[in-house]
CSV table of C-alpha atoms in Angstrom, one decimal:
chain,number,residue,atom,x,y,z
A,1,UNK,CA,-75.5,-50.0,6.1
A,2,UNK,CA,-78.0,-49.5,3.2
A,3,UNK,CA,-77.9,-52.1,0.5
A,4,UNK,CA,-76.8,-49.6,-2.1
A,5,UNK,CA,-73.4,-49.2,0.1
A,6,UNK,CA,-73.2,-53.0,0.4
A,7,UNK,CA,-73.9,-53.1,-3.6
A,8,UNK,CA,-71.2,-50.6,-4.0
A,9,UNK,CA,-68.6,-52.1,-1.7
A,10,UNK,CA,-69.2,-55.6,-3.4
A,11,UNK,CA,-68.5,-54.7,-6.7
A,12,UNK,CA,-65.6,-53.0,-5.8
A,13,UNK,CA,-63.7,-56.0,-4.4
A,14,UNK,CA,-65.2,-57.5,-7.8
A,15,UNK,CA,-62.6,-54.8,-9.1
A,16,UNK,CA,-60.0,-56.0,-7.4
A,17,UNK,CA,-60.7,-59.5,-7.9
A,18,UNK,CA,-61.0,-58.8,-11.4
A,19,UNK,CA,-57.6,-56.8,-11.4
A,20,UNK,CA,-59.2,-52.8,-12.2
A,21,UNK,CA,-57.8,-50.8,-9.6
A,22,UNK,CA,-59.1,-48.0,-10.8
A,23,UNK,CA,-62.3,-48.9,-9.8
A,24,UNK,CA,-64.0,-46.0,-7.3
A,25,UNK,CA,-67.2,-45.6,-4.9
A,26,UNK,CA,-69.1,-42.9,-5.9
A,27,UNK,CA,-71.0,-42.2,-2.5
A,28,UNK,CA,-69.7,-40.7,0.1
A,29,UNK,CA,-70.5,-42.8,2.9
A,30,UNK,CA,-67.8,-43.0,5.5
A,31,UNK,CA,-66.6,-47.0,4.5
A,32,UNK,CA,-66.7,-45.9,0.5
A,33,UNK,CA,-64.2,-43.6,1.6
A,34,UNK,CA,-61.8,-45.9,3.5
A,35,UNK,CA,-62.6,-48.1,0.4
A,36,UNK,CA,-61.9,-45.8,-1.9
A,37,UNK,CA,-58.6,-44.4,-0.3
A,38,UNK,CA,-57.4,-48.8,-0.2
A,39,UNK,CA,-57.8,-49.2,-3.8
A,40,UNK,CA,-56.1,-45.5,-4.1
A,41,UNK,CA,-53.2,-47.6,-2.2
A,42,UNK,CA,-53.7,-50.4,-4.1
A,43,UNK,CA,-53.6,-48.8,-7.2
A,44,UNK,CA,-50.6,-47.1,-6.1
A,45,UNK,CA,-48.8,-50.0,-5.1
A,46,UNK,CA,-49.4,-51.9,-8.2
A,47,UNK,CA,-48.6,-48.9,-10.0
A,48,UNK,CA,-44.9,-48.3,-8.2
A,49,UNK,CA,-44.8,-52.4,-8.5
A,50,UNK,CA,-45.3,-51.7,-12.2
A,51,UNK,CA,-42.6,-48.9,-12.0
A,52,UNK,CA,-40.2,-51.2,-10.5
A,53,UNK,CA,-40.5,-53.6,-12.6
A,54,UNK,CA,-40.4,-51.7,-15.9
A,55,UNK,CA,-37.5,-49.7,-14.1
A,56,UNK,CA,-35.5,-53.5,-13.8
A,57,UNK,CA,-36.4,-54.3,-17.3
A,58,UNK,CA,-35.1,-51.1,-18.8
A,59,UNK,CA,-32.2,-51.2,-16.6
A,60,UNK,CA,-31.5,-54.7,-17.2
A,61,UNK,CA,-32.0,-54.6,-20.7
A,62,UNK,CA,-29.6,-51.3,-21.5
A,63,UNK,CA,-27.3,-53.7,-19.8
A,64,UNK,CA,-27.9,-56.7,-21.8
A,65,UNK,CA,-27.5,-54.4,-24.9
A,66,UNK,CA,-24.6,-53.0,-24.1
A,67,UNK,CA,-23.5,-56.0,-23.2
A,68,UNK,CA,-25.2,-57.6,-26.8
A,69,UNK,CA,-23.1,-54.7,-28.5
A,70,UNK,CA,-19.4,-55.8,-26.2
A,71,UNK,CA,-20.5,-59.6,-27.7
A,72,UNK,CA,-20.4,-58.0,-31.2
A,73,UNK,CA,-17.4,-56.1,-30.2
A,74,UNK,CA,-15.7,-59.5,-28.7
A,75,UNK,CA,-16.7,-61.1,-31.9
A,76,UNK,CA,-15.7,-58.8,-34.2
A,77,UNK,CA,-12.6,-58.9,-32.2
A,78,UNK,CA,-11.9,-62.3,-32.2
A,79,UNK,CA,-12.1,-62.4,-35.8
A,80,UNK,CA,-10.3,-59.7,-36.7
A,81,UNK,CA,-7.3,-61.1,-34.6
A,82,UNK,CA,-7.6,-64.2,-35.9
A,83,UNK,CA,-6.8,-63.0,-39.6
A,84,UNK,CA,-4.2,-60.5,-38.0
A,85,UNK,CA,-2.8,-63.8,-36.2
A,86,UNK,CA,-2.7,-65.3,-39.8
A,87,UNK,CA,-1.7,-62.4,-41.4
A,88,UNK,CA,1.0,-61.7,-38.6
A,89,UNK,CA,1.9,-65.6,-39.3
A,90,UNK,CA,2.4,-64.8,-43.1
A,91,UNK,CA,4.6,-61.4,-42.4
A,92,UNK,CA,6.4,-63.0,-39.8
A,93,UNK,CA,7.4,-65.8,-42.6
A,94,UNK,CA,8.0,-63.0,-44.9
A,95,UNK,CA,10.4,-61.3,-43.1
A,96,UNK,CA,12.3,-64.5,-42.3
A,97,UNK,CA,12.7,-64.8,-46.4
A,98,UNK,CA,13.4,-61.0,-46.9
A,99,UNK,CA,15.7,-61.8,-44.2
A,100,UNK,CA,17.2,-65.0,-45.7
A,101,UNK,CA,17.6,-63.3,-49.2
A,102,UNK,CA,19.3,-60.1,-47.9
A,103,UNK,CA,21.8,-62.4,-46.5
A,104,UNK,CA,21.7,-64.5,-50.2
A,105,UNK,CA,22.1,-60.5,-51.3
A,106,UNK,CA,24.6,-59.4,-48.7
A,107,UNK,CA,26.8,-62.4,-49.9
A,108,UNK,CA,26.1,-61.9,-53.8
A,109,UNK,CA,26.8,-58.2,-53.0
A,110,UNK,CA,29.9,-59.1,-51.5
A,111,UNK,CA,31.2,-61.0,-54.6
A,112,UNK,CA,30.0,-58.4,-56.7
A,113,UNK,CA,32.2,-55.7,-54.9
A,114,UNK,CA,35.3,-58.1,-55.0
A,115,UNK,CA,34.1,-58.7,-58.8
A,116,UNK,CA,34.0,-55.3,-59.3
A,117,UNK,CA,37.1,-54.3,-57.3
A,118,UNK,CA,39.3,-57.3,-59.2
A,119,UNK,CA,37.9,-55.8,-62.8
A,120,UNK,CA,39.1,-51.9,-61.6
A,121,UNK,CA,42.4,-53.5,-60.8
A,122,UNK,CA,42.2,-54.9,-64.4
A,123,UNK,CA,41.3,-51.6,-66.0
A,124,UNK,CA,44.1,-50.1,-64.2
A,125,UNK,CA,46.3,-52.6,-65.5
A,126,UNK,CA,45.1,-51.9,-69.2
A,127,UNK,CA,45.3,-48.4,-68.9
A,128,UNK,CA,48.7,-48.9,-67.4
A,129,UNK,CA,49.6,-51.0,-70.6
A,130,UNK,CA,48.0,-49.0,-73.1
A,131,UNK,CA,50.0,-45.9,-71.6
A,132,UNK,CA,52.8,-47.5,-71.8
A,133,UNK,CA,52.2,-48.5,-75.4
A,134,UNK,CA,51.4,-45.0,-76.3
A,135,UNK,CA,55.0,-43.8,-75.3
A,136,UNK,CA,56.3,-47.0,-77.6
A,137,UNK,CA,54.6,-46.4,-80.3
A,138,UNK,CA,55.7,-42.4,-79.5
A,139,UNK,CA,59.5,-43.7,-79.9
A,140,UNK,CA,59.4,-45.9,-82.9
A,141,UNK,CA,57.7,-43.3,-84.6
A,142,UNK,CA,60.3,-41.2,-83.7
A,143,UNK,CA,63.2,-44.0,-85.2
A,144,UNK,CA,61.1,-44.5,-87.9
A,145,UNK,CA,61.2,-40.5,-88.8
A,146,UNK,CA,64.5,-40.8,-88.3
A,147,UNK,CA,65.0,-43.8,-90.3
A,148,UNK,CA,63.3,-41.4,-93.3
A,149,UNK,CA,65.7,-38.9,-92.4
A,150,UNK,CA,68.5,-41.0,-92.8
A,151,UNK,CA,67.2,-42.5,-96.0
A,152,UNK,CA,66.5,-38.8,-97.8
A,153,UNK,CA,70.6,-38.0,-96.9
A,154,UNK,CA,71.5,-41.9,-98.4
A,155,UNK,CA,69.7,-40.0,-101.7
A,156,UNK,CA,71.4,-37.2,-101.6
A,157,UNK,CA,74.7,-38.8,-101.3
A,158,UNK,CA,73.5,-41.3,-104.2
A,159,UNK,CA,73.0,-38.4,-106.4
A,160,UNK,CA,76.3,-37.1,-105.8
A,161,UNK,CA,77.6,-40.7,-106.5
A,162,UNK,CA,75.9,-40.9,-109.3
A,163,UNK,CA,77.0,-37.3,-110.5
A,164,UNK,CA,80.8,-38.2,-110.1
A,165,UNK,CA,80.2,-42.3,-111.6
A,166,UNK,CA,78.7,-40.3,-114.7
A,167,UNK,CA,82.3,-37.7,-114.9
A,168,UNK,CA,84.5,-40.5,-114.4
A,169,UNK,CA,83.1,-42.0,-117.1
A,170,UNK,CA,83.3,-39.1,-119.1
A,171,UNK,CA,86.7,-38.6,-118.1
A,172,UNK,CA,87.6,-42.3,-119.2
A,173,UNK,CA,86.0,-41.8,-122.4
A,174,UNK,CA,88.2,-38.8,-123.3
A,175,UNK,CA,91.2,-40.6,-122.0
A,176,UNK,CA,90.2,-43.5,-124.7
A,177,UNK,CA,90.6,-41.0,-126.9
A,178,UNK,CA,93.0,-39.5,-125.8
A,179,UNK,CA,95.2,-42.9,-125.7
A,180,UNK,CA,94.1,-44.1,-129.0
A,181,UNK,CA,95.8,-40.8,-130.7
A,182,UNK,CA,98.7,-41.7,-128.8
A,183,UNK,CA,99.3,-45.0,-130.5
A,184,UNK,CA,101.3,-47.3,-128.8
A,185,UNK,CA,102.3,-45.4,-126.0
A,186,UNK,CA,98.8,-44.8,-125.0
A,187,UNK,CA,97.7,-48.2,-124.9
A,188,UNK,CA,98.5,-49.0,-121.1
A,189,UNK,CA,96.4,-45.8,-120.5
A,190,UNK,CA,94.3,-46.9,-122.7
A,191,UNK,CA,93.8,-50.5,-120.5
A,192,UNK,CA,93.6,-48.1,-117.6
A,193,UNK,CA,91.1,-45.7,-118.8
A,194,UNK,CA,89.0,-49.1,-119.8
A,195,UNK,CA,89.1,-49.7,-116.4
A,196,UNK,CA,88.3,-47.1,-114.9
A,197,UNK,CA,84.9,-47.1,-117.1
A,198,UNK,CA,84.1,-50.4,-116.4
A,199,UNK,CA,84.2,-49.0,-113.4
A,200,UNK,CA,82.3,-46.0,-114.0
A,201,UNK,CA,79.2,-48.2,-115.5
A,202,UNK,CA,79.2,-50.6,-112.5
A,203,UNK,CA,79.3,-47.7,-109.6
A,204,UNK,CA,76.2,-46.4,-111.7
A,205,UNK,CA,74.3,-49.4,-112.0
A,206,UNK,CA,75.2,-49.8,-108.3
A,207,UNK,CA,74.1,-46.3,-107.5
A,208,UNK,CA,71.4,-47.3,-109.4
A,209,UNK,CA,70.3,-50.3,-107.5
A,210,UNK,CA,70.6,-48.5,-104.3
A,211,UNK,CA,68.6,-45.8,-105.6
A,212,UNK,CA,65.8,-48.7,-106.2
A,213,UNK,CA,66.4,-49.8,-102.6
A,214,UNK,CA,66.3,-46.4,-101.6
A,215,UNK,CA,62.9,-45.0,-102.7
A,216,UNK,CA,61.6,-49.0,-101.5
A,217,UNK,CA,62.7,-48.7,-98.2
A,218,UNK,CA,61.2,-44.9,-98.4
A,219,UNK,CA,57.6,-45.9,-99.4
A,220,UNK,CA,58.2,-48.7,-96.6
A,221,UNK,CA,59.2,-46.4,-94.3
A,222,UNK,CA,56.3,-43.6,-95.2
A,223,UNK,CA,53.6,-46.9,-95.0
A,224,UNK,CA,55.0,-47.8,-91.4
A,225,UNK,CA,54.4,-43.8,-90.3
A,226,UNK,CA,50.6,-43.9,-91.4
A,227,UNK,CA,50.2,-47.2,-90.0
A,228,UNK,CA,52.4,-46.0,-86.6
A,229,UNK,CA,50.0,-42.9,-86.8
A,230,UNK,CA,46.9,-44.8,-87.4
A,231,UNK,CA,47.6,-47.3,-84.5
A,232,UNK,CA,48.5,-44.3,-82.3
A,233,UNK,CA,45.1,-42.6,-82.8
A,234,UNK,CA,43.8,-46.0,-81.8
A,235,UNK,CA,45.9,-46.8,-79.0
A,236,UNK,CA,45.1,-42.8,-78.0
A,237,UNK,CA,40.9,-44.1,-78.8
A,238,UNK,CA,41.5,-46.9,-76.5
A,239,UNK,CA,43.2,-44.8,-73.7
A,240,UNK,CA,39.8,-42.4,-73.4
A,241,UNK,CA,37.5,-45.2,-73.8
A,242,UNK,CA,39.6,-47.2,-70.4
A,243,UNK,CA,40.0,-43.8,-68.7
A,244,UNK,CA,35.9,-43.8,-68.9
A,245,UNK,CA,35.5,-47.1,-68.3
A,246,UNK,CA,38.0,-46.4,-65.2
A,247,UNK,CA,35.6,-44.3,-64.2
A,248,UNK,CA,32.2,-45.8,-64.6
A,249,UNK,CA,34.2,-48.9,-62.9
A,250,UNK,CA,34.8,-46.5,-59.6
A,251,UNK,CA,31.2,-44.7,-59.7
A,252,UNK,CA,30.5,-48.9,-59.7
A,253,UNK,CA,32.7,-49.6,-56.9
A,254,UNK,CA,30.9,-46.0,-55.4
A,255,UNK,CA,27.6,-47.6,-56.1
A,256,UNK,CA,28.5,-51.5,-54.9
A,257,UNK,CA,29.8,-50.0,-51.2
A,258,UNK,CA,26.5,-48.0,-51.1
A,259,UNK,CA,24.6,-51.5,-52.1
A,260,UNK,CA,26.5,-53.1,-49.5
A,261,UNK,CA,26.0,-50.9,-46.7
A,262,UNK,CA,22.2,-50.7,-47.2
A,263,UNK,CA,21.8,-54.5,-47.5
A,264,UNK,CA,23.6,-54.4,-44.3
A,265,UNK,CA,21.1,-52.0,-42.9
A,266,UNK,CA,18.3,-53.9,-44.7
A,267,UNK,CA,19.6,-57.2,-43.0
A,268,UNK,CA,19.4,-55.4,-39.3
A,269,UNK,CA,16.5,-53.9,-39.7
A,270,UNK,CA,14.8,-57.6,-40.8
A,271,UNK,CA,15.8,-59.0,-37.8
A,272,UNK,CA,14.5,-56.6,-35.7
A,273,UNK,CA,11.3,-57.0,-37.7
A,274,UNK,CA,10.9,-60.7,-37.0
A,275,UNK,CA,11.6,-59.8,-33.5
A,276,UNK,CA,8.9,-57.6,-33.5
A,277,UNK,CA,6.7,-60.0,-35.4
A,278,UNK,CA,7.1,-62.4,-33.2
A,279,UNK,CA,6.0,-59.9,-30.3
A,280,UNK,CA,3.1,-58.9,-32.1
A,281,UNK,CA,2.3,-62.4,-33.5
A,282,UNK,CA,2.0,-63.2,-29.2
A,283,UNK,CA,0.2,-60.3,-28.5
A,284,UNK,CA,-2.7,-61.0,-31.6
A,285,UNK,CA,-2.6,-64.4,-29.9
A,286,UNK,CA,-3.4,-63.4,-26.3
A,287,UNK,CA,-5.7,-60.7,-27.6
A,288,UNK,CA,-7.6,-63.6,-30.0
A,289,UNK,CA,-7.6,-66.1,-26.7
A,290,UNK,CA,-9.1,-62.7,-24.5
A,291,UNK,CA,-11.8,-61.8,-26.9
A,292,UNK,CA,-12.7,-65.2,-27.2
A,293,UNK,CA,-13.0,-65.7,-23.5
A,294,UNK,CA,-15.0,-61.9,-23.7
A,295,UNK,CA,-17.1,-63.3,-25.9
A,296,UNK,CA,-17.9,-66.4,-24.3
A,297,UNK,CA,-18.7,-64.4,-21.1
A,298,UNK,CA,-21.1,-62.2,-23.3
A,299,UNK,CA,-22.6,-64.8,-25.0
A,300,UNK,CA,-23.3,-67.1,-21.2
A,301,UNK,CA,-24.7,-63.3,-19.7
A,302,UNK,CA,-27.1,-62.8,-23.0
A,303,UNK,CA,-28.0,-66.4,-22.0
A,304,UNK,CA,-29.1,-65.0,-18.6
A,305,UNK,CA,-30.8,-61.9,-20.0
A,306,UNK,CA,-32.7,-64.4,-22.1
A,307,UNK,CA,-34.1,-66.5,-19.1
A,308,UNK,CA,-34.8,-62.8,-17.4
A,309,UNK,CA,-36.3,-61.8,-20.4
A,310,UNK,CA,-39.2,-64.6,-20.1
A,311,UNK,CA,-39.6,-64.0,-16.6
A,312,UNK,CA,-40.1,-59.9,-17.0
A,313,UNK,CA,-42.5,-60.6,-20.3
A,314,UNK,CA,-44.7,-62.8,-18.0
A,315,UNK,CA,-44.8,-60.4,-15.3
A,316,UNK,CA,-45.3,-57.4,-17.6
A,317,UNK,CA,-48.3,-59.2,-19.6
A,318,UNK,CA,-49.8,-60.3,-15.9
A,319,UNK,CA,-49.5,-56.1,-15.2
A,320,UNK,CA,-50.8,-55.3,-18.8
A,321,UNK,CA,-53.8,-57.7,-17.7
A,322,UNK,CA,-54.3,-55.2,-14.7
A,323,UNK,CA,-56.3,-51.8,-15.0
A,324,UNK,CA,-53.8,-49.4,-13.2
A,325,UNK,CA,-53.7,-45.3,-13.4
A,326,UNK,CA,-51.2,-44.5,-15.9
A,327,UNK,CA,-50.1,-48.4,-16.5
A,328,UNK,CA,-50.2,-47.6,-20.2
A,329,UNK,CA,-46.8,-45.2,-20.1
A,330,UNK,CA,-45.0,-47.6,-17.9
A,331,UNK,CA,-45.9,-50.8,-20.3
A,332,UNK,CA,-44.9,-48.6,-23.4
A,333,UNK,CA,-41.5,-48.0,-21.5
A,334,UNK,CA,-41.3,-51.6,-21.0
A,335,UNK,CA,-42.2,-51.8,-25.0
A,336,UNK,CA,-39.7,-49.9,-26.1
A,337,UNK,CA,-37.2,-51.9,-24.5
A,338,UNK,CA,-38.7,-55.1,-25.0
A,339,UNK,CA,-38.0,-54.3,-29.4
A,340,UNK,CA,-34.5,-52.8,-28.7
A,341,UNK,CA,-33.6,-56.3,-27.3
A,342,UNK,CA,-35.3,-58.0,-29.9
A,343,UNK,CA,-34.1,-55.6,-32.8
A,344,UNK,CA,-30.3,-56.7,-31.2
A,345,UNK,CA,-30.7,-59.9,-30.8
A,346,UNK,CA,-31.3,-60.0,-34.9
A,347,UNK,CA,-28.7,-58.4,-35.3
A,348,UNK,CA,-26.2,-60.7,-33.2
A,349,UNK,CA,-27.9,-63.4,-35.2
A,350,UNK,CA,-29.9,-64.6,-31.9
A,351,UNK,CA,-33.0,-64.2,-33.1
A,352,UNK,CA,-34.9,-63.5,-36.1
A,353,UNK,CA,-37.8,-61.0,-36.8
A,354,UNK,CA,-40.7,-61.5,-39.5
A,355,UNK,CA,-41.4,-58.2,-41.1
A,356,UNK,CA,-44.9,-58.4,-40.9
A,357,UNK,CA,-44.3,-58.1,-37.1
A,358,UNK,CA,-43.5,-54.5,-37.0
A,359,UNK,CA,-46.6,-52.4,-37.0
A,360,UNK,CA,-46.4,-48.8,-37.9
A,361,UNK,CA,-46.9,-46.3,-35.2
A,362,UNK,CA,-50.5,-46.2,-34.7
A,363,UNK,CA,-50.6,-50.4,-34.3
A,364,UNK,CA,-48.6,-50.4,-30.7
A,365,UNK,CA,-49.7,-50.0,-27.2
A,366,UNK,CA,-48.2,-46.6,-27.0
A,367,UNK,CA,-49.9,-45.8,-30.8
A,368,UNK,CA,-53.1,-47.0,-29.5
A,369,UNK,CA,-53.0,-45.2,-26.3
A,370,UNK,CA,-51.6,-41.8,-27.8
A,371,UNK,CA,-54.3,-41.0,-30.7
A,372,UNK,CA,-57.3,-42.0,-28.0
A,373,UNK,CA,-56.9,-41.8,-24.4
A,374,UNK,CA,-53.6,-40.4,-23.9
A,375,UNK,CA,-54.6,-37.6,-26.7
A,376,UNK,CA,-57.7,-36.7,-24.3
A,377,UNK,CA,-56.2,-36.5,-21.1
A,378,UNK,CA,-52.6,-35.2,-22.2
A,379,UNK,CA,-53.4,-33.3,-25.9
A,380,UNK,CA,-52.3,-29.9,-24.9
A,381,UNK,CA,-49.3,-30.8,-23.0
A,382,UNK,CA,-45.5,-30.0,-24.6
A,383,UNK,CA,-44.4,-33.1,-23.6
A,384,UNK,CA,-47.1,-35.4,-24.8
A,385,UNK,CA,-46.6,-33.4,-28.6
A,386,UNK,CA,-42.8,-34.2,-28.4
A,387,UNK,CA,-43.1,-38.2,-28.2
A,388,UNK,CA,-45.3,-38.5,-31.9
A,389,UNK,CA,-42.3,-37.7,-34.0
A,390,UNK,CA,-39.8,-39.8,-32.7
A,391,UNK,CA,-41.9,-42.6,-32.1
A,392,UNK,CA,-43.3,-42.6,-36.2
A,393,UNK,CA,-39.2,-42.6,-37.0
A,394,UNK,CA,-38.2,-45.5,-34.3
A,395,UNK,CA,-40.9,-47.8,-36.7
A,396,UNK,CA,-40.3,-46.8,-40.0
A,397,UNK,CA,-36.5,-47.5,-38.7
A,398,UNK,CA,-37.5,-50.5,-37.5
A,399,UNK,CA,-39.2,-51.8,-40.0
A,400,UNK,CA,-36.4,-50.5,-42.8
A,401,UNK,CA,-33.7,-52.4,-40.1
A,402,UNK,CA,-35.7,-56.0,-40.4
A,403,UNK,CA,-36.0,-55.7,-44.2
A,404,UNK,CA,-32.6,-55.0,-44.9
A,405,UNK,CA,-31.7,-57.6,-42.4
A,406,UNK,CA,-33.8,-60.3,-43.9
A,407,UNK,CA,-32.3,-59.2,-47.5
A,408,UNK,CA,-28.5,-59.6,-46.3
A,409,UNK,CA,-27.7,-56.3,-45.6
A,410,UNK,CA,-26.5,-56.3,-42.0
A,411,UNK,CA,-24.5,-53.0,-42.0
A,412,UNK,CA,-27.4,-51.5,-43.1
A,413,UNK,CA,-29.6,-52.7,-41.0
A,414,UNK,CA,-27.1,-52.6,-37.8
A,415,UNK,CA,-26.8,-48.9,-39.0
A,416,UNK,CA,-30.6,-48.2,-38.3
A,417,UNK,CA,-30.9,-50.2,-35.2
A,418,UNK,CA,-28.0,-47.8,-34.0
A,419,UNK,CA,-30.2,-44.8,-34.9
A,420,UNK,CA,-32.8,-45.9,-33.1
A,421,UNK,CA,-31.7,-45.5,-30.0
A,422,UNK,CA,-31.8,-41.9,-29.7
A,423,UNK,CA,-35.6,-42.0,-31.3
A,424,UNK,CA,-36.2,-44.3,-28.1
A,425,UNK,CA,-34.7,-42.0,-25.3
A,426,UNK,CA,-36.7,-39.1,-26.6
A,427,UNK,CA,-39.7,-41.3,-26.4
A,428,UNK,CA,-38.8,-42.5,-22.6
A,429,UNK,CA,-38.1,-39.1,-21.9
A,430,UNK,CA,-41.8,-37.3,-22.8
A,431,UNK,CA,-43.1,-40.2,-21.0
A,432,UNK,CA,-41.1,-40.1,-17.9
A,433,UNK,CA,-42.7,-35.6,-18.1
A,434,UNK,CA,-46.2,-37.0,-18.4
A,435,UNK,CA,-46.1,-39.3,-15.1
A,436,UNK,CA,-44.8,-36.2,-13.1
């Protein structure tokens, strides 16, 4: 074997004791061939090596997110219930009191509708009285007309006294006369005749008197009939105003039965709330105690992940130390997933991220690698073209996510994480086209 061929061969397993397997004889000599086809093998087997490990970090990782994002879910969960439990507490409570005051109700609505029953009763009663008032007051009125009647013919039969007092005493005048021409044989007419004038004068003054009475008892009379009449339009007032009363009292009593029956209803349906409160006030429990346990389980398996995550770093930065065909794609795989975790881990307050951490696209492994070697060997290929957009948005998204995480805004920043996973498929994807 020429020295040259010795040369050749020694620096190769300098390659692989240095860690390039992509080291190759140039010469064709029969054992640079053999040589060349081991580190092929070699290169090959720390290449699928590489694969399989990238392959269990991706894997394992997609896992430990989704399992990051059930830990959020748990979380969110947990707390949720517990303010449902609390709120579920505070209704339960409240529907005991709505059911304790429809019973206060129910009872008060009961003694309102007796109330209300005992006071139509009344108004019956007063309407009953009133009526029969009306039909008293009808029949005085009626004596009392009759009573005026009476006292008009007492007038007329006072003027017709009064007409025959004033001939008799005419009469006995004459016969005064008549007796005092006669001399002594009139005088016992004459006494007679004085008598019957003295009578004359007190049947007038009599008549008179009566007459007084008479037109007394008349303006008396015609006083009661406008007072009658005035308390009959009132008593007839007071009959309309109870008739509507009547009537507003039975609408009432209507009104009271329709209060009563719904405060019934309102009482039966309260119970069956708190039943159901109760029920659901169990159920928030159990489901408070589960997502608690879920979340305990998440929180122990992100524990894990974390320990894994050391592990695969170290073996990833041992490979990254490597020279290996094509190592470059597989590591920026492993990158990818490596910030996802990270980027979730902020999120799920487990880790924090300084902002001056994120580089912009050009900065990474993959960056570095695509705008020099990768853009030499792969430039013209479709699938090589495809990974620059989505990788420039999965930083600027990154970097946006850690700023608005750092300045409070979680939602915000949980919102942009979320988006980045699609940006990051489409990235694993033109790689995964470039190693076939």
């Amino acid at each position: 074997m020429e020295a040259s061929h010795v040369a050749e061969i020694e620096t190769l397993f300098q390659a692989v004791t240095s860690g390039d397997f992509t080291f190759r004889i140039s010469d064709d000599h029969p054992l640079s061939n053999s040589a060349n086809h081991m580190m092929q093998w070699l290169d090959q087997m720390q290449l699928k090596e590489l694969k399989d490990k990238v392959e269990l970090t991706m894997t394992g990782f997609e896992n430990t997110i989704n399992m990051a994002k059930l830990q959020q879910l748990a979380d969110g969960v947990a707390q949720r219930t517990e303010t449902m439990a609390s709120a579920t507490e505070e209704m339960s409570i409240t529907v005991q009191m709505i059911a304790e005051q429809a019973d206060k109700v129910g009872c008060q609505s009961e003694q309102a509708k007796i109330a209300v029953d005992e006071g139509s009763q009344s108004m019956k009663q007063v309407f009953d009285v009133i009526h029969a008032t009306t039909q008293q007051m009808d029949n005085v009125t009626d004596e009392v007309q009759q009573l005026a009647s009476v006292s008009k013919e007492i007038d007329s039969l006072l003027t017709t006294i009064q007409k025959i007092s004033d001939q008799t005493n005419l009469l006995a005048l004459n016969a005064t006369i008549e007796a005092a021409r006669a001399g002594d044989a009139g005088r016992g007419f004459a006494v007679v005749a004085g008598e019957v004038k003295q009578l004359s004068h007190q049947t007038k003054d009599a008549a008179d008197n009566i007459v007084e009475k008479s037109i007394s008892i008349q303006k008396s009379v015609a006083a009661v009939v406008a007072r009658l009449s005035e308390m009959s339009e009132t008593v007839t007032n007071a009959s309309s105003i109870v008739e509507t009363t009547q009537t507003s009292m039975d609408t009432i009593v209507y009104n009271m039965q329709q209060v009563d029956e719904s405060v019934h209803g309102m009482h039966h349906a309260t119970k069956e709330q708190a039943i159901a409160s109760t029920e659901i006030a169990e159920g928030v429990t159990q489901c408070h105690a589960d997502a608690k346990v879920m979340d305990t389980q998440a929180n122990q398996s992100l524990n894990t992940t974390d320990k894994m995550d050391v592990s695969l770093r170290a073996d990833l930065q041992e490979f990254s130390e490597l020279k290996i065909t094509n190592a470059v794609i597989q590591l920026a795989k492993s990158d990818h997933m490596f910030w996802k975790k990270r980027l979730m881990d902020m999120i799920l307050g487990r880790g924090s991220i300084d902002i001056n951490e994120v580089t912009d696209h050009h900065s990474c492994r993959l960056g570095k690698w695509y705008y020099s070697n990768g853009q030499a060997e792969f430039g013209n290929c479709a699938s090589f073209k495809s990974i620059e957009s989505p990788h420039t948005d999965m930083h600027r998204l990154a970097k946006q996510a850690v700023s608005k995480f750092n300045a409070g805004d979680i939602a915000g920043a949980t919102q942009d994480v979320d988006a980045i996973t699609p940006l990051s498929a489409a990235v694993v994807k033109g790689l995964e086209e470039l190693e076939q």
